[in-house]
Coordinates of N, CA and C and ligand atoms in Angstrom, one line a residue:
M1 N -37.4 70.5 44.1 CA -36.7 70.0 45.3 C -37.7 69.0 45.9
K2 N -37.2 68.1 46.7 CA -38.1 67.2 47.6 C -38.4 68.0 49.0
K3 N -39.5 67.6 49.5 CA -39.8 68.3 50.8 C -39.0 67.9 51.7
S4 N -38.4 66.6 51.7 CA -37.5 66.1 53.0 C -36.1 66.8 52.7
H5 N -35.9 67.3 51.5 CA -34.6 68.0 51.3 C -34.6 69.3 51.9
L6 N -35.9 70.0 51.6 CA -36.3 71.3 52.0 C -36.2 71.2 53.6
K7 N -36.8 70.3 54.2 CA -36.9 70.2 55.6 C -35.4 70.3 56.2
Q8 N -34.7 69.4 55.6 CA -33.2 69.3 55.9 C -32.5 70.6 55.9
K9 N -32.6 71.3 54.9 CA -32.2 72.8 54.6 C -32.7 73.6 55.7
L10 N -33.9 73.7 56.0 CA -34.6 74.6 56.9 C -34.0 74.3 58.3
S11 N -33.6 73.0 58.5 CA -33.1 72.7 59.9 C -31.8 73.6 60.3
K12 N -31.1 74.3 59.3 CA -30.0 75.1 59.3 C -30.3 76.6 59.6
V13 N -31.6 76.8 59.7 CA -31.9 78.2 59.9 C -31.5 78.8 61.3
K14 N -30.8 79.9 61.3 CA -30.4 80.2 62.8 C -31.5 80.8 63.7
D15 N -31.6 80.6 64.9 CA -32.7 80.9 65.9 C -32.5 82.2 66.1
F16 N -33.6 83.0 66.8 CA -33.6 84.1 67.4 C -32.2 84.2 68.3
K17 N -31.7 85.6 68.2 CA -30.6 85.6 69.2 C -30.9 85.8 70.8
S18 N -31.8 86.8 70.8 CA -32.5 86.9 72.2 C -34.1 87.2 72.1
P19 N -34.6 86.0 72.0 CA -36.2 86.1 71.6 C -36.9 86.8 72.7
R20 N -37.9 87.7 72.1 CA -38.9 88.6 72.9 C -40.1 87.8 73.2
V21 N -40.1 87.6 74.7 CA -41.3 86.8 75.1 C -42.7 87.6 74.7
E22 N -42.6 88.9 74.9 CA -44.0 89.6 74.6 C -44.3 89.8 73.0
L23 N -43.4 89.3 72.2 CA -43.7 89.3 70.7 C -44.0 88.0 70.4
E24 N -44.0 87.0 71.2 CA -44.2 85.5 71.2 C -43.0 85.1 70.0
Q25 N -41.8 85.4 70.0 CA -40.8 85.0 69.4 C -40.3 83.5 69.4
Y26 N -40.6 82.7 68.5 CA -40.0 81.3 68.5 C -40.1 80.9 67.1
K27 N -38.9 80.1 66.8 CA -38.8 79.6 65.4 C -39.8 78.4 65.0
T28 N -40.4 78.5 63.9 CA -41.3 77.5 63.6 C -40.5 76.3 63.2
P29 N -40.9 75.1 63.7 CA -40.0 73.8 63.5 C -39.9 73.6 62.0
P30 N -38.7 73.1 61.6 CA -38.3 73.0 60.0 C -39.6 72.1 59.4
D31 N -40.1 71.1 60.0 CA -40.8 70.3 59.3 C -42.1 70.8 58.9
L32 N -42.6 71.7 60.0 CA -43.9 72.5 59.8 C -43.6 73.7 58.8
A33 N -42.3 74.3 58.7 CA -41.9 75.4 57.8 C -42.1 74.8 56.3
A34 N -41.4 73.6 56.2 CA -41.2 73.0 55.1 C -42.8 72.5 54.5
D35 N -43.6 72.0 55.3 CA -44.9 71.7 54.9 C -45.7 72.9 54.4
L36 N -45.6 74.1 55.1 CA -46.4 75.4 54.7 C -45.7 75.8 53.3
S37 N -44.6 76.0 53.3 CA -44.0 76.6 51.9 C -44.3 75.5 50.9
F38 N -44.1 74.4 51.1 CA -44.2 73.2 50.1 C -45.7 73.4 49.5
S39 N -46.6 73.7 50.4 CA -48.1 73.5 50.1 C -48.3 74.8 49.1
C40 N -47.7 75.8 49.7 CA -48.1 77.0 48.7 C -47.3 76.8 47.2
H41 N -46.3 76.2 47.2 CA -45.7 76.2 46.0 C -46.5 75.0 45.2
M42 N -46.9 73.9 45.9 CA -47.8 72.9 45.1 C -49.0 73.4 44.7
Q43 N -49.6 74.5 45.3 CA -50.9 75.1 44.9 C -50.8 76.2 43.7
G44 N -49.5 76.3 43.5 CA -49.3 77.3 42.2 C -49.2 78.7 42.6
H45 N -49.2 79.0 44.0 CA -49.1 80.5 44.5 C -47.7 81.1 44.0
E46 N -47.6 82.3 43.5 CA -46.3 82.8 43.2 C -45.9 83.8 43.9
K47 N -46.9 84.8 44.2 CA -46.4 86.1 45.1 C -47.1 85.9 46.5
I48 N -46.2 85.8 47.3 CA -46.6 85.4 48.8 C -45.9 86.5 49.7
V49 N -46.5 86.5 50.8 CA -46.1 87.1 51.7 C -45.9 86.4 53.3
D50 N -44.8 86.6 54.2 CA -44.8 85.9 55.4 C -45.0 87.1 56.3
L51 N -45.8 86.9 57.1 CA -46.3 88.0 58.2 C -45.6 87.8 59.5
G52 N -44.8 88.6 60.0 CA -44.0 88.1 61.3 C -43.1 87.1 60.9
T53 N -42.2 87.7 60.0 CA -41.2 86.5 59.7 C -40.1 86.0 60.6
G54 N -40.0 86.9 61.6 CA -39.0 86.2 62.7 C -37.7 86.0 62.1
T55 N -37.3 84.6 62.3 CA -36.1 84.2 61.8 C -36.0 84.0 60.3
G56 N -37.1 84.3 59.7 CA -37.1 84.1 58.2 C -37.5 82.6 57.6
I57 N -37.8 81.6 58.3 CA -37.7 80.4 58.0 C -38.7 80.1 57.1
L58 N -40.0 80.7 57.2 CA -41.0 80.3 56.5 C -40.8 81.1 54.9
A59 N -40.2 82.3 55.0 CA -40.0 83.0 53.9 C -38.9 82.2 53.0
I60 N -38.0 81.7 53.6 CA -36.7 81.3 53.1 C -37.4 79.9 52.4
G61 N -38.1 79.2 53.0 CA -38.5 77.9 52.4 C -39.2 78.2 51.2
A62 N -40.1 79.2 51.1 CA -40.6 79.6 50.0 C -39.9 80.1 48.8
A63 N -38.9 80.8 49.3 CA -38.0 81.5 48.3 C -37.0 80.3 47.6
F64 N -36.7 79.3 48.5 CA -36.1 78.2 47.9 C -36.8 77.5 46.8
L65 N -38.2 77.6 46.8 CA -39.1 76.8 45.9 C -39.2 77.8 44.7
G66 N -38.5 79.1 44.8 CA -38.6 79.8 43.6 C -40.0 80.9 43.5
L67 N -40.5 80.9 44.7 CA -41.6 81.9 45.0 C -41.2 83.4 45.1
D68 N -41.9 84.3 44.8 CA -41.6 85.8 44.9 C -42.2 86.0 46.4
V69 N -41.3 86.5 47.2 CA -41.4 86.5 48.6 C -41.3 87.8 49.1
T70 N -42.0 88.3 49.9 CA -42.2 89.5 50.7 C -42.1 88.9 52.2
A71 N -41.4 89.7 52.9 CA -41.4 89.2 54.4 C -41.4 90.5 55.6
V72 N -42.6 90.4 56.5 CA -43.0 91.5 57.1 C -42.5 91.2 58.7
E73 N -41.7 92.1 59.4 CA -41.4 91.9 60.7 C -41.3 93.2 61.5
I74 N -41.9 93.4 62.8 CA -41.7 94.6 63.3 C -40.6 94.8 64.3
D75 N -39.8 93.6 64.5 CA -38.6 93.6 65.4 C -37.2 93.8 64.5
R76 N -36.6 94.9 64.7 CA -35.3 95.1 64.0 C -34.4 94.0 64.2
K77 N -34.3 93.6 65.5 CA -33.0 92.7 65.7 C -33.6 91.2 64.9
A78 N -34.7 90.7 65.0 CA -35.3 89.5 64.6 C -35.0 89.8 62.8
L79 N -35.4 91.0 62.4 CA -35.2 91.2 61.0 C -33.8 91.0 60.3
K80 N -32.9 91.4 61.3 CA -31.4 91.2 61.2 C -31.2 89.8 60.9
T81 N -31.6 89.0 62.0 CA -31.4 87.7 61.9 C -32.0 86.9 60.7
A82 N -33.0 87.4 60.3 CA -33.9 86.8 59.0 C -33.0 87.1 57.8
R83 N -32.4 88.4 57.7 CA -31.6 88.8 56.5 C -30.3 88.0 56.6
E84 N -29.8 87.7 57.7 CA -28.4 86.9 57.7 C -28.8 85.5 57.3
N85 N -29.9 85.0 57.8 CA -30.3 83.7 57.3 C -30.6 83.6 55.7
A86 N -31.1 84.6 55.2 CA -31.7 84.8 53.9 C -30.3 84.6 53.0
E87 N -29.3 85.4 53.5 CA -28.0 85.8 52.7 C -27.3 84.2 52.9
S88 N -27.4 83.5 54.0 CA -26.4 82.4 54.0 C -27.2 81.3 53.1
F89 N -28.5 81.4 52.9 CA -29.1 80.5 52.1 C -29.1 80.8 50.6
D90 N -28.7 82.1 50.5 CA -28.4 82.8 49.1 C -29.9 82.7 48.3
V91 N -30.8 83.3 49.2 CA -32.1 83.6 48.5 C -32.5 85.0 48.5
D92 N -33.2 85.4 47.6 CA -33.7 86.8 47.5 C -35.1 86.9 48.2
I93 N -35.2 87.8 49.3 CA -36.6 88.0 49.8 C -36.7 89.5 50.0
D94 N -37.8 90.1 49.7 CA -38.2 91.6 49.9 C -38.5 91.7 51.4
F95 N -37.7 92.2 52.2 CA -37.8 92.3 53.8 C -38.4 93.6 54.0
V96 N -39.3 93.8 55.1 CA -40.1 94.9 55.3 C -40.1 95.0 56.7
E97 N -39.6 96.2 57.2 CA -39.9 96.5 58.7 C -41.1 97.2 59.0
A98 N -42.0 96.4 59.6 CA -43.3 97.1 59.7 C -44.2 96.4 60.8
D99 N -45.2 97.0 61.3 CA -46.2 96.4 62.1 C -47.2 95.8 60.9
V100 N -47.6 94.7 61.2 CA -48.3 94.0 60.0 C -49.8 94.8 59.9
T101 N -50.2 95.5 60.9 CA -51.5 96.1 60.8 C -51.5 97.1 59.7
G102 N -50.4 97.9 59.7 CA -50.3 99.1 58.7 C -49.9 98.6 57.2
F103 N -49.5 97.1 57.3 CA -48.9 96.6 55.8 C -49.9 96.6 54.9
Q104 N -49.7 96.9 53.7 CA -50.6 96.8 52.5 C -50.0 96.1 51.3
G105 N -50.9 95.3 50.7 CA -50.5 94.7 49.6 C -51.5 93.7 48.8
D106 N -51.1 92.8 48.0 CA -52.2 92.0 47.2 C -51.2 90.9 46.9
F107 N -51.8 89.8 47.6 CA -50.7 88.4 47.3 C -51.6 87.3 47.1
D108 N -50.8 86.5 46.5 CA -51.8 85.1 46.0 C -51.8 84.3 47.4
A109 N -50.7 84.6 48.3 CA -51.0 83.7 49.6 C -50.2 84.2 50.5
V110 N -50.5 84.2 51.8 CA -50.0 84.5 53.1 C -49.7 83.4 53.8
I111 N -48.3 83.4 54.2 CA -47.8 82.1 55.2 C -47.5 82.9 56.5
M112 N -47.9 82.2 57.5 CA -47.7 82.9 58.8 C -47.8 81.9 60.1
N113 N -46.7 82.2 61.0 CA -47.0 81.5 62.4 C -47.1 82.6 63.3
P114 N -48.3 83.3 63.4 CA -48.4 84.6 64.0 C -48.4 84.2 65.8
P115 N -48.3 85.3 66.4 CA -48.7 85.1 67.8 C -50.0 84.6 68.2
F116 N -50.0 83.6 69.1 CA -51.3 82.9 69.4 C -52.3 83.6 70.2
N117 N -51.6 84.6 70.8 CA -52.5 85.4 71.8 C -53.7 86.2 71.3
V118 N -54.8 85.2 71.1 CA -55.8 86.0 70.4 C -56.7 86.8 71.2
Q119 N -56.4 86.6 72.6 CA -57.2 87.2 73.7 C -56.9 88.7 73.6
S120 N -55.5 89.1 73.3 CA -55.1 90.4 73.4 C -55.2 90.8 72.1
D121 N -55.8 90.3 71.0 CA -55.8 90.8 69.6 C -54.6 90.6 68.9
E122 N -53.5 90.3 69.6 CA -52.3 90.4 68.9 C -52.4 89.4 67.8
G123 N -52.9 88.0 67.9 CA -53.0 87.1 66.9 C -54.0 87.4 66.0
L124 N -55.2 88.0 66.6 CA -56.2 88.3 65.7 C -55.9 89.3 64.5
K125 N -55.1 90.5 64.8 CA -54.7 91.4 63.9 C -53.9 90.9 62.6
F126 N -53.1 89.8 62.9 CA -52.5 89.0 61.8 C -53.5 88.3 60.8
W127 N -54.5 87.7 61.7 CA -55.4 87.0 60.8 C -56.2 87.9 59.9
E128 N -56.6 89.1 60.5 CA -57.5 90.0 59.7 C -56.9 90.4 58.6
K129 N -55.4 90.9 59.0 CA -54.5 91.4 57.7 C -54.4 90.4 56.8
A130 N -54.1 89.2 57.1 CA -53.9 87.9 56.3 C -55.1 87.9 55.4
L131 N -56.2 87.7 55.8 CA -57.5 87.4 55.0 C -57.8 88.7 54.0
E132 N -57.3 89.9 54.5 CA -57.4 91.1 53.8 C -56.6 91.0 52.6
I133 N -55.1 90.8 52.7 CA -54.3 91.0 51.6 C -54.0 89.6 50.7
G134 N -54.5 88.5 51.3 CA -53.9 87.2 50.7 C -55.5 86.4 50.0
D135 N -55.2 86.0 48.8 CA -56.3 85.2 48.2 C -56.4 83.9 48.8
N136 N -55.3 83.3 49.7 CA -55.0 82.1 50.2 C -54.4 82.4 51.4
V137 N -54.6 81.8 52.6 CA -54.0 82.1 53.9 C -53.5 80.6 54.4
Y138 N -52.2 80.5 54.8 CA -51.7 79.3 55.4 C -51.3 79.6 56.9
G139 N -51.8 79.4 57.8 CA -51.5 80.0 59.1 C -51.6 78.9 60.2
V140 N -50.8 79.2 61.3 CA -50.8 78.3 62.3 C -51.6 79.1 63.6
A141 N -52.4 78.2 64.3 CA -53.0 78.8 65.3 C -53.2 78.0 66.4
G142 N -53.5 78.4 67.6 CA -53.6 77.6 68.9 C -54.8 77.0 68.7
K143 N -55.1 75.9 69.6 CA -56.2 75.2 69.6 C -57.6 76.0 70.1
G144 N -58.7 75.6 69.4 CA -59.9 76.3 69.8 C -60.0 77.6 68.9
F145 N -59.4 77.8 67.9 CA -59.4 79.2 67.0 C -60.4 78.8 66.0
R146 N -61.0 77.9 65.8 CA -61.9 77.5 64.5 C -63.1 78.6 64.6
P147 N -63.7 78.5 65.8 CA -65.1 79.4 65.8 C -64.8 80.9 65.3
R148 N -63.7 81.4 66.0 CA -63.1 82.8 65.6 C -62.7 83.0 64.4
L149 N -62.0 82.0 63.7 CA -61.6 82.1 62.3 C -62.8 82.0 61.4
K150 N -63.8 80.9 61.8 CA -65.0 80.9 60.9 C -65.7 82.2 60.7
S151 N -65.6 83.0 61.9 CA -66.5 84.4 61.6 C -65.7 85.4 61.2
L152 N -64.4 85.2 61.2 CA -63.4 86.1 60.4 C -63.5 85.9 59.0
C153 N -63.5 84.6 58.7 CA -63.6 84.2 57.2 C -64.8 84.8 56.5
E154 N -66.1 84.6 57.3 CA -67.2 85.3 56.9 C -67.0 86.8 56.4
E155 N -66.6 87.5 57.5 CA -66.4 88.7 57.4 C -65.5 89.3 56.1
Y156 N -64.5 88.5 55.8 CA -63.4 88.7 54.8 C -63.9 87.9 53.5
N157 N -64.8 87.4 53.5 CA -65.1 86.3 52.2 C -64.2 85.2 52.0
H158 N -63.6 84.7 52.9 CA -62.9 83.7 52.9 C -63.6 82.3 53.4
E159 N -63.1 81.0 53.0 CA -63.5 79.8 53.5 C -62.4 78.9 54.0
I160 N -62.7 78.2 55.2 CA -61.6 77.3 55.5 C -61.7 76.1 54.4
V161 N -60.4 75.7 54.0 CA -60.5 74.7 53.0 C -59.6 73.4 53.6
A162 N -59.0 73.8 54.5 CA -58.1 72.4 55.1 C -57.6 73.0 56.7
C163 N -57.6 71.9 57.4 CA -57.1 72.1 58.9 C -56.3 70.8 59.2
E164 N -54.8 70.9 59.6 CA -54.4 69.9 59.9 C -53.5 70.2 61.5
A165 N -53.7 68.9 62.1 CA -53.1 69.1 63.6 C -51.6 68.9 63.7
Y166 N -50.9 69.5 64.5 CA -49.5 69.7 64.5 C -49.1 69.5 66.0
T167 N -47.9 69.3 66.4 CA -47.5 69.5 67.8 C -46.1 70.2 67.8
I168 N -46.0 71.3 68.3 CA -44.8 71.9 68.2 C -44.4 72.1 69.6
G169 N -42.9 72.1 69.7 CA -42.2 72.5 71.3 C -42.0 73.8 71.3
L170 N -42.9 74.6 72.1 CA -42.8 75.9 72.6 C -41.9 75.9 73.8
P171 N -40.7 77.1 73.7 CA -40.2 77.1 74.8 C -41.1 77.3 76.1
A172 N -40.5 77.1 77.1 CA -41.2 77.0 78.7 C -41.8 78.4 78.7
S173 N -40.8 79.5 78.5 CA -41.4 80.8 78.8 C -42.7 81.2 78.2
Y174 N -43.0 80.5 77.1 CA -44.5 80.9 76.4 C -45.5 80.4 77.3
D175 N -45.2 79.5 78.1 CA -46.6 78.9 78.6 C -46.4 78.6 80.1
F176 N -45.7 79.6 80.6 CA -45.5 79.6 82.1 C -45.2 78.2 82.7
H177 N -44.4 77.7 82.1 CA -44.2 76.1 82.4 C -42.8 75.9 82.8
T178 N -42.6 74.9 83.4 CA -41.2 74.8 84.4 C -40.4 73.8 83.5
E179 N -40.8 73.0 82.5 CA -39.9 72.2 81.9 C -39.2 73.1 80.7
A180 N -37.9 72.5 80.2 CA -37.3 73.4 79.2 C -38.2 73.7 78.0
S181 N -39.1 72.7 77.3 CA -39.8 73.2 76.4 C -41.2 72.1 76.5
K182 N -42.3 72.8 76.0 CA -43.5 72.0 76.2 C -44.0 71.8 74.8
E183 N -44.2 70.5 74.7 CA -45.0 70.2 73.3 C -46.5 70.8 73.3
T184 N -46.8 71.5 72.3 CA -48.0 72.1 72.4 C -48.8 71.9 71.1
P185 N -50.2 71.4 71.1 CA -50.8 71.0 70.0 C -51.4 72.5 69.3
V186 N -51.2 72.5 67.9 CA -51.6 73.6 67.0 C -52.2 72.9 66.1
D187 N -52.9 74.1 65.2 CA -53.7 73.6 64.2 C -53.1 74.5 63.0
V188 N -53.0 73.9 61.8 CA -52.5 74.9 60.6 C -53.8 74.7 59.8
Y189 N -54.2 76.2 59.4 CA -55.5 76.3 58.7 C -55.1 76.7 57.5
V190 N -56.0 76.3 56.2 CA -55.8 77.0 55.1 C -57.1 77.5 54.7
T191 N -57.0 78.8 54.3 CA -58.3 79.5 53.9 C -58.1 80.0 52.4
Q192 N -59.3 80.1 51.7 CA -59.3 80.7 50.5 C -60.3 81.7 50.2
R193 N -60.1 82.7 49.3 CA -61.0 83.8 49.2 C -61.9 83.2 48.1
K194 N -63.4 83.4 48.7 CA -64.5 82.8 47.8 C -64.6 83.7 46.5
E195 N -65.1 82.9 45.6 CA -65.2 83.7 44.1 C -66.0 84.7 44.2
Ligands
SAH201 N1 -42.4 82.6 61.7 C1 -41.3 83.2 62.4 C2 -41.6 83.8 63.7 C3 -42.8 83.4 64.5 S1 -42.9 84.4 66.2 C4 -40.4 82.1 62.6 O1 -40.7 80.8 62.6 O2 -39.1 82.3 62.9 C5 -44.0 85.7 65.6 C6 -43.4 86.8 65.0 O3 -43.9 88.1 64.6 C7 -42.2 87.2 65.7 O4 -40.9 87.5 65.1 C8 -42.7 88.6 66.2 O5 -41.6 89.6 66.4 C9 -43.5 89.3 65.2 N2 -44.4 90.1 65.5 C10 -45.2 90.2 66.5 N3 -46.0 91.2 66.4 C11 -46.0 91.9 65.1 C12 -46.6 92.9 64.6 N4 -47.4 93.6 65.1 N5 -46.1 93.2 63.3 C13 -45.1 92.5 62.7 N6 -44.4 91.4 63.3 C14 -45.1 91.2 64.7

């Protein structure tokens, strides 16, 4: 499947019904979701996990490409939306209702668009878990995260192998902003476990 086709398919993934701001619930834009899952596929990763799957868009992208996908989400309502999305896309995903902190496993790769709130450790625990259970991590982060990620990588024996800048439209509610949506610059990092 071509990436442009995947992107077009993913644009049909349904959004959160009633997004919870405290969990930083917002749907990853289809082009970014397609890029992340396509990169995983191109690198030959087979067994992957999506941490904080939300609407399921990243997991669905990867499952479309034939990967073996597990998806973890703490919020039951979001998980219901993800399940419905997966069903309407006719893909098979192993959904797990759990806090990522307690989740265990061993994966070729982690894909995730976690909460950015690294101050409150909410985002940090995603990165710690991802670096622990994944040989490769594809994750979205807010600007300025690199120094923090570098030291986490040292701790978990990973290295940053790529970083690409994107701009995503976050709902105003996430930024105490008055416009309907705010274009927010983010970085997508790829890390790899060192030999
Ligand atoms: N990638 C998804 C959602 C991104 S928003 C999409 O594009 O639709 C981040 C998601 O992480 C939300 O769905 C939120 O409910 C979930 N989340 C937040 N804290 C969590 C935790 N501790 N454990 C598992 N999921 C969590």
